[in-house]
Short mmCIF file of C-alpha atoms in Angstrom, two decimals:
data_model
loop_
_atom_site.label_atom_id
_atom_site.label_comp_id
_atom_site.label_asym_id
_atom_site.label_seq_id
_atom_site.Cartn_x
_atom_site.Cartn_y
_atom_site.Cartn_z
CA UNK Z 1 64.44 13.51 39.00
CA UNK Z 2 61.36 15.67 38.70
CA UNK Z 3 59.10 16.87 35.88
CA UNK Z 4 58.30 20.56 35.63
CA UNK Z 5 55.86 22.28 33.30
CA UNK Z 6 57.50 24.64 30.83
CA UNK Z 7 56.49 28.25 31.25
CA UNK Z 8 57.53 28.91 27.65
CA UNK Z 9 57.85 26.44 24.79
CA UNK Z 10 60.75 27.16 22.40
CA UNK Z 11 59.73 26.81 18.78
CA UNK Z 12 62.59 24.47 17.95
CA UNK Z 13 61.13 21.89 20.34
CA UNK Z 14 58.04 21.55 18.14
CA UNK Z 15 60.31 20.25 15.34
CA UNK Z 16 63.12 18.56 17.26
CA UNK Z 17 61.00 16.43 19.60
CA UNK Z 18 58.79 14.83 16.89
CA UNK Z 19 61.86 14.13 14.74
CA UNK Z 20 63.70 12.50 17.63
CA UNK Z 21 60.56 10.57 18.61
CA UNK Z 22 60.24 9.11 15.11
CA UNK Z 23 63.96 8.28 15.07
CA UNK Z 24 63.61 6.50 18.42
CA UNK Z 25 60.57 4.60 17.11
CA UNK Z 26 62.48 3.35 14.08
CA UNK Z 27 65.38 2.36 16.33
CA UNK Z 28 63.10 0.29 18.56
CA UNK Z 29 61.42 -1.18 15.50
CA UNK Z 30 64.82 -2.21 14.14
CA UNK Z 31 65.49 -4.19 17.33
CA UNK Z 32 62.07 -5.86 17.13
CA UNK Z 33 62.55 -6.73 13.47
CA UNK Z 34 66.02 -8.17 14.12
CA UNK Z 35 64.72 -10.31 16.99
CA UNK Z 36 61.95 -11.70 14.76
CA UNK Z 37 64.37 -12.59 11.95
CA UNK Z 38 63.69 -9.69 9.56
CA UNK Z 39 66.29 -7.39 8.05
CA UNK Z 40 65.44 -3.87 9.33
CA UNK Z 41 66.97 -2.09 6.34
CA UNK Z 42 65.10 -4.21 3.82
CA UNK Z 43 61.87 -3.90 5.78
CA UNK Z 44 62.14 -0.10 5.90
CA UNK Z 45 62.83 -0.02 2.18
CA UNK Z 46 59.75 -2.12 1.48
CA UNK Z 47 57.71 0.01 3.85
CA UNK Z 48 58.69 3.27 2.16
CA UNK Z 49 58.26 1.76 -1.30
CA UNK Z 50 54.78 0.39 -0.50
CA UNK Z 51 53.69 3.73 0.95
CA UNK Z 52 55.08 6.28 -1.48
CA UNK Z 53 57.19 5.15 -4.44
CA UNK Z 54 55.68 1.96 -5.87
CA UNK Z 55 53.23 2.11 -8.75
CA UNK Z 56 49.87 3.10 -7.30
CA UNK Z 57 51.31 3.51 -3.78
CA UNK Z 58 50.45 7.19 -3.44
CA UNK Z 59 46.90 6.55 -4.62
CA UNK Z 60 46.48 3.81 -2.01
CA UNK Z 61 47.95 6.13 0.63
CA UNK Z 62 45.38 8.81 -0.20
CA UNK Z 63 42.61 6.24 0.18
CA UNK Z 64 43.64 5.76 3.82
CA UNK Z 65 44.54 9.41 4.32
CA UNK Z 66 41.23 10.97 3.30
CA UNK Z 67 38.92 9.59 6.03
CA UNK Z 68 41.45 10.05 8.86
CA UNK Z 69 42.08 13.60 7.61
CA UNK Z 70 38.44 14.43 8.32
CA UNK Z 71 38.33 12.67 11.68
CA UNK Z 72 41.65 14.28 12.63
CA UNK Z 73 40.26 17.73 11.80
CA UNK Z 74 37.11 16.90 13.77
CA UNK Z 75 39.14 15.95 16.85
CA UNK Z 76 41.38 19.02 16.51
CA UNK Z 77 38.35 21.31 16.24
CA UNK Z 78 36.96 20.11 19.58
CA UNK Z 79 40.15 19.43 21.52
CA UNK Z 80 41.42 22.95 20.83
CA UNK Z 81 38.84 24.24 23.31
CA UNK Z 82 39.06 21.09 25.46
CA UNK Z 83 35.66 19.52 25.04
CA UNK Z 84 37.04 16.05 24.39
CA UNK Z 85 34.94 14.71 21.53
CA UNK Z 86 35.73 10.98 21.42
CA UNK Z 87 32.65 10.39 19.28
CA UNK Z 88 34.17 11.05 15.86
CA UNK Z 89 33.74 7.36 15.03
CA UNK Z 90 29.99 7.43 15.55
CA UNK Z 91 29.58 10.82 13.88
CA UNK Z 92 31.48 9.39 10.89
CA UNK Z 93 28.96 6.50 10.73
CA UNK Z 94 25.92 8.76 10.95
CA UNK Z 95 27.33 11.06 8.27
CA UNK Z 96 27.87 8.06 5.99
CA UNK Z 97 24.32 6.78 6.63
CA UNK Z 98 22.62 10.07 5.82
CA UNK Z 99 24.89 10.77 2.84
CA UNK Z 100 24.08 7.41 1.26
CA UNK Z 101 20.40 7.87 2.10
CA UNK Z 102 20.13 11.24 0.36
CA UNK Z 103 22.11 9.95 -2.64
CA UNK Z 104 19.76 6.98 -3.01
CA UNK Z 105 16.68 9.16 -2.54
CA UNK Z 106 17.70 11.78 -5.08
CA UNK Z 107 18.80 9.08 -7.53
CA UNK Z 108 15.40 7.37 -7.26
CA UNK Z 109 13.75 10.70 -8.07
CA UNK Z 110 15.72 11.28 -11.24
CA UNK Z 111 18.40 13.71 -9.99
CA UNK Z 112 21.49 13.11 -12.13
CA UNK Z 113 23.55 16.24 -11.53
CA UNK Z 114 26.81 15.14 -9.93
CA UNK Z 115 27.63 18.54 -8.34
CA UNK Z 116 24.15 18.67 -6.80
CA UNK Z 117 24.45 15.11 -5.50
CA UNK Z 118 27.89 15.76 -4.03
CA UNK Z 119 26.65 18.92 -2.33
CA UNK Z 120 23.59 17.12 -0.97
CA UNK Z 121 25.74 14.30 0.41
CA UNK Z 122 28.09 16.78 2.11
CA UNK Z 123 25.20 18.69 3.66
CA UNK Z 124 23.48 15.50 4.81
CA UNK Z 125 26.71 14.14 6.28
CA UNK Z 126 27.43 17.43 8.09
CA UNK Z 127 23.90 17.64 9.49
CA UNK Z 128 24.00 14.02 10.66
CA UNK Z 129 27.40 14.36 12.31
CA UNK Z 130 26.49 17.65 13.97
CA UNK Z 131 23.19 16.28 15.27
CA UNK Z 132 24.93 13.22 16.73
CA UNK Z 133 27.60 15.41 18.35
CA UNK Z 134 24.97 17.75 19.79
CA UNK Z 135 23.81 15.02 22.20
CA UNK Z 136 27.00 14.91 24.33
CA UNK Z 137 27.42 18.67 23.74
CA UNK Z 138 24.09 19.57 25.33
CA UNK Z 139 24.64 17.09 28.15
CA UNK Z 140 28.05 18.65 28.86
CA UNK Z 141 26.96 22.29 28.54
CA UNK Z 142 23.71 22.18 30.51
CA UNK Z 143 23.99 19.12 32.76
CA UNK Z 144 27.77 18.91 33.30
CA UNK Z 145 27.90 15.34 32.04
CA UNK Z 146 31.31 13.99 31.09
CA UNK Z 147 31.43 14.31 27.29
CA UNK Z 148 34.21 11.71 27.02
CA UNK Z 149 31.91 8.97 28.29
CA UNK Z 150 28.76 10.05 26.45
CA UNK Z 151 30.46 10.60 23.09
CA UNK Z 152 32.33 7.30 23.40
CA UNK Z 153 29.17 5.34 24.22
CA UNK Z 154 27.36 6.93 21.29
CA UNK Z 155 29.97 5.37 18.98
CA UNK Z 156 28.58 1.95 19.86
CA UNK Z 157 25.03 3.16 19.38
CA UNK Z 158 25.87 4.48 15.91
CA UNK Z 159 27.57 1.18 15.07
CA UNK Z 160 24.45 -0.74 16.12
CA UNK Z 161 22.28 1.57 13.99
CA UNK Z 162 24.56 0.92 11.02
CA UNK Z 163 24.39 -2.85 11.57
CA UNK Z 164 20.63 -2.75 12.00
CA UNK Z 165 20.03 -0.90 8.74
CA UNK Z 166 21.97 -3.40 6.61
CA UNK Z 167 21.93 -6.72 8.46
CA UNK Z 168 19.00 -6.82 10.87
CA UNK Z 169 16.24 -5.06 8.93
CA UNK Z 170 14.75 -4.50 5.49
CA UNK Z 171 15.53 -0.81 5.50
CA UNK Z 172 15.73 1.63 2.61
CA UNK Z 173 19.53 1.35 2.66
CA UNK Z 174 19.56 -2.46 2.17
CA UNK Z 175 19.70 -4.15 -1.23
CA UNK Z 176 16.66 -6.42 -1.48
CA UNK Z 177 16.40 -6.71 -5.26
CA UNK Z 178 19.59 -8.30 -6.61
CA UNK Z 179 20.52 -11.96 -6.12
CA UNK Z 180 23.57 -11.01 -4.07
CA UNK Z 181 21.47 -8.77 -1.86
CA UNK Z 182 18.90 -11.49 -1.29
CA UNK Z 183 21.62 -14.02 -0.44
CA UNK Z 184 23.86 -11.82 1.72
CA UNK Z 185 23.00 -8.61 3.58
CA UNK Z 186 24.35 -5.83 1.37
CA UNK Z 187 23.75 -2.12 1.15
CA UNK Z 188 22.36 -0.49 -1.98
CA UNK Z 189 24.96 0.95 -4.32
CA UNK Z 190 24.62 4.64 -5.05
CA UNK Z 191 24.21 5.70 -8.67
CA UNK Z 192 27.18 6.49 -10.88
CA UNK Z 193 26.14 10.14 -10.86
CA UNK Z 194 26.56 10.23 -7.07
CA UNK Z 195 30.13 8.90 -7.17
CA UNK Z 196 32.51 11.73 -6.35
CA UNK Z 197 34.91 12.75 -9.13
CA UNK Z 198 38.68 12.48 -8.88
CA UNK Z 199 41.72 13.80 -10.73
CA UNK Z 200 44.51 11.71 -12.23
CA UNK Z 201 48.06 13.09 -12.45
CA UNK Z 202 49.65 10.92 -15.12
CA UNK Z 203 53.10 12.40 -14.60
CA UNK Z 204 53.27 11.33 -10.94
CA UNK Z 205 52.94 7.54 -10.99
CA UNK Z 206 49.32 7.91 -12.15
CA UNK Z 207 48.32 9.52 -8.85
CA UNK Z 208 44.55 9.68 -8.35
CA UNK Z 209 43.44 12.53 -6.08
CA UNK Z 210 39.93 12.00 -4.66
CA UNK Z 211 37.59 14.96 -4.27
CA UNK Z 212 37.28 14.26 -0.55
CA UNK Z 213 41.00 14.81 -0.03
CA UNK Z 214 40.77 18.24 -1.69
CA UNK Z 215 37.74 19.11 0.45
CA UNK Z 216 39.68 18.05 3.55
CA UNK Z 217 42.57 20.37 2.71
CA UNK Z 218 40.14 23.24 2.10
CA UNK Z 219 38.50 22.56 5.48
CA UNK Z 220 41.91 22.55 7.19
CA UNK Z 221 42.74 25.98 5.75
CA UNK Z 222 39.30 27.33 6.66
CA UNK Z 223 39.58 26.02 10.23
CA UNK Z 224 43.02 27.59 10.65
CA UNK Z 225 41.69 30.97 9.51
CA UNK Z 226 38.70 30.73 11.86
CA UNK Z 227 40.77 29.67 14.86
CA UNK Z 228 43.62 32.12 14.30
CA UNK Z 229 42.08 35.17 12.66
CA UNK Z 230 38.56 35.59 14.04
CA UNK Z 231 36.99 36.67 17.31
CA UNK Z 232 35.28 33.29 17.56
CA UNK Z 233 38.66 31.55 17.38
CA UNK Z 234 40.17 33.92 19.93
CA UNK Z 235 37.38 33.17 22.38
CA UNK Z 236 37.89 29.44 21.87
CA UNK Z 237 41.57 29.81 22.72
CA UNK Z 238 40.76 31.77 25.88
CA UNK Z 239 38.19 29.19 26.96
CA UNK Z 240 40.64 26.39 26.25
CA UNK Z 241 43.32 28.07 28.37
CA UNK Z 242 41.12 28.97 31.33
CA UNK Z 243 37.39 28.50 31.87
CA UNK Z 244 37.29 30.89 34.88
CA UNK Z 245 38.98 33.63 32.85
CA UNK Z 246 36.54 33.17 29.98
CA UNK Z 247 33.58 33.24 32.36
CA UNK Z 248 34.90 36.39 34.03
CA UNK Z 249 35.24 38.03 30.60
CA UNK Z 250 31.58 37.35 29.89
CA UNK Z 251 32.03 34.68 27.21
CA UNK Z 252 29.06 32.39 26.68
CA UNK Z 253 30.59 29.02 27.59
CA UNK Z 254 27.52 26.88 26.98
CA UNK Z 255 26.97 28.21 23.48
CA UNK Z 256 30.63 27.78 22.62
CA UNK Z 257 30.72 24.19 23.87
CA UNK Z 258 27.67 23.24 21.81
CA UNK Z 259 28.95 25.12 18.76
CA UNK Z 260 32.42 23.57 18.84
CA UNK Z 261 31.10 20.04 19.38
CA UNK Z 262 28.64 20.46 16.50
CA UNK Z 263 31.40 21.81 14.22
CA UNK Z 264 33.53 18.81 15.16
CA UNK Z 265 30.68 16.41 14.45
CA UNK Z 266 29.87 18.09 11.14
CA UNK Z 267 33.46 17.64 9.93
CA UNK Z 268 33.41 13.96 10.91
CA UNK Z 269 30.05 13.58 9.16
CA UNK Z 270 31.45 15.08 5.95
CA UNK Z 271 34.24 12.52 6.28
CA UNK Z 272 31.63 9.77 6.30
CA UNK Z 273 30.02 11.26 3.19
CA UNK Z 274 33.43 11.45 1.51
CA UNK Z 275 34.19 7.83 2.35
CA UNK Z 276 30.98 6.66 0.71
CA UNK Z 277 31.14 9.01 -2.27
CA UNK Z 278 34.85 8.53 -3.00
CA UNK Z 279 35.51 4.87 -2.17
CA UNK Z 280 32.79 2.59 -0.74
CA UNK Z 281 29.66 3.68 -2.69
CA UNK Z 282 27.47 1.57 -0.35
CA UNK Z 283 27.01 1.02 3.37
CA UNK Z 284 29.07 -1.93 4.56
CA UNK Z 285 28.93 -2.24 8.36
CA UNK Z 286 31.72 -4.75 8.92
CA UNK Z 287 34.40 -3.00 6.89
CA UNK Z 288 33.46 0.45 8.11
CA UNK Z 289 33.51 -0.51 11.78
CA UNK Z 290 36.79 -2.42 11.51
CA UNK Z 291 38.65 0.60 10.09
CA UNK Z 292 38.48 2.71 13.31
CA UNK Z 293 38.88 5.97 11.41
CA UNK Z 294 37.42 8.01 14.25
CA UNK Z 295 39.87 6.73 16.84
CA UNK Z 296 42.80 7.09 14.45
CA UNK Z 297 41.77 10.71 13.91
CA UNK Z 298 42.26 11.40 17.63
CA UNK Z 299 45.86 10.20 17.35
CA UNK Z 300 46.39 12.35 14.25
CA UNK Z 301 45.04 15.44 16.03
CA UNK Z 302 47.27 14.81 19.03
CA UNK Z 303 50.36 14.38 16.87
CA UNK Z 304 49.47 17.60 15.02
CA UNK Z 305 49.03 19.38 18.38
CA UNK Z 306 45.49 20.33 17.30
CA UNK Z 307 46.78 22.55 14.48
CA UNK Z 308 44.45 22.06 11.47
CA UNK Z 309 47.22 22.71 8.94
CA UNK Z 310 49.53 20.20 10.66
CA UNK Z 311 46.76 17.59 10.57
CA UNK Z 312 47.15 17.31 6.77
CA UNK Z 313 50.78 16.07 6.64
CA UNK Z 314 50.35 13.94 9.77
CA UNK Z 315 47.28 12.25 8.26
CA UNK Z 316 49.21 11.68 5.02
CA UNK Z 317 52.15 10.05 6.82
CA UNK Z 318 49.88 7.90 8.95
CA UNK Z 319 47.84 6.97 5.89
CA UNK Z 320 51.05 5.85 4.20
CA UNK Z 321 51.94 3.76 7.23
CA UNK Z 322 48.53 2.09 7.23
CA UNK Z 323 48.64 1.47 3.49
CA UNK Z 324 52.15 0.01 3.62
CA UNK Z 325 51.24 -2.12 6.62
CA UNK Z 326 48.46 -3.86 4.73
CA UNK Z 327 50.75 -4.26 1.70
CA UNK Z 328 53.52 -5.89 3.73
CA UNK Z 329 51.26 -8.48 5.32
CA UNK Z 330 52.00 -11.97 4.12
CA UNK Z 331 53.30 -15.40 5.07
CA UNK Z 332 56.75 -13.99 5.87
CA UNK Z 333 55.46 -10.86 7.55
CA UNK Z 334 52.47 -11.46 9.87
CA UNK Z 335 49.82 -8.82 10.44
CA UNK Z 336 50.61 -8.76 14.16
CA UNK Z 337 54.12 -7.51 13.43
CA UNK Z 338 52.66 -4.74 11.30
CA UNK Z 339 50.48 -3.71 14.21
CA UNK Z 340 53.49 -3.69 16.53
CA UNK Z 341 55.36 -1.40 14.14
CA UNK Z 342 52.45 1.01 13.92
CA UNK Z 343 51.98 0.98 17.69
CA UNK Z 344 55.65 1.74 18.40
CA UNK Z 345 55.61 4.76 16.10
CA UNK Z 346 52.40 6.14 17.61
CA UNK Z 347 53.54 5.47 21.19
CA UNK Z 348 56.89 7.21 20.72
CA UNK Z 349 55.34 10.14 18.86
CA UNK Z 350 52.72 10.73 21.53
CA UNK Z 351 55.21 10.17 24.34
CA UNK Z 352 57.47 12.82 22.86
CA UNK Z 353 54.72 15.39 23.36
CA UNK Z 354 55.51 15.25 27.08
CA UNK Z 355 58.92 16.81 26.45
CA UNK Z 356 57.35 19.75 24.62
CA UNK Z 357 55.09 20.69 27.52
CA UNK Z 358 57.35 19.59 30.39
CA UNK Z 359 61.06 19.50 31.20
CA UNK Z 360 62.91 16.84 33.17
CA UNK Z 361 65.26 18.09 35.88
CA UNK Z 362 67.83 15.82 37.48
CA UNK Z 363 69.57 16.90 40.69
CA UNK Z 364 69.12 17.37 44.39
CA UNK Z 365 66.23 19.28 45.87
CA UNK Z 366 67.24 22.69 47.29
CA UNK Z 367 68.15 22.39 50.98
CA UNK Z 368 65.59 24.05 53.22
CA UNK Z 369 66.97 26.88 55.38
CA UNK Z 370 67.09 26.21 59.12
CA UNK Z 371 65.75 28.73 61.68
CA UNK Z 372 69.34 29.43 62.77
CA UNK Z 373 70.25 30.68 59.32
CA UNK Z 374 68.02 33.75 58.76
CA UNK Z 375 70.55 35.49 56.57
CA UNK Z 376 70.95 32.47 54.31
CA UNK Z 377 67.20 32.08 54.14
CA UNK Z 378 66.75 35.72 53.14
#
């Protein structure tokens, strides 16, 4: 048995392999559920109902979908050219910090225009995420430092900054006036004018669509156009396929690396702004750091094969899985089993990617020709 890289990738593989991977995952999950005393059919029904069909299920799914949509787009933007930005988690934090900061500042100075506040939060989040991503970008482009390590370590630095602002200091972001804020370390709540609007579709189980989700879809379309229909996107594809070829063609590799990493960080930062404006409305270090949206976004980007348009449905399905997992937790269904179910699906889906890029051949190696067999060798 040997594994060979495919010279061409048939289009049907891009649909068949993920479908078979998900089917295999549900088959393995059925065995695990049966061994733990749970009816697989009933569990799958509850899972689907909690994610998509129950009252308020779609709204809850969008709550989980929106932040991982942004971090998935951020990972896809960088990985497409192969600078591996693992720092989406930290860039998400920094975007959230600056977005809340500008919302509090403008609110304290009498700015009550919701569109202006939303725009300011998006710009602040994008600037913060891009600035944080520029650190590993510059180190990679000019000093050949491994961006995987530097961007990953910066996640912990951003988490410590977030904790410091709310728990370990009397910063501008911390609530020091209310009784709750004086008793427990809490972040200031942004004004009602800074809360991002949403739309309710009463005919579809009262579905509430947050503004951040709509912005994420618009960003996905914009990224696809840039990567597929512009010279900038063409150069990124060439660089991603072969650095020597791009260098020989005269492409500016350093500038492209810094630009792509900053774009990736800006998208993650807007995700942080969206999370605060749509859902949290205040900095809360413990909950934000326990969600792991940045790391989940890497999985989403990998499952979508770094296609921005494919990131949207993958993020939605994964958001439904996360939402249903938290709904199913209870005395008869422990949280550890939910984690096992999620892990099996992700493991099988990512493992199936191997079959798209490589083929497995089973058989004997070709027999080498002996010196006495020149004709056979020729």
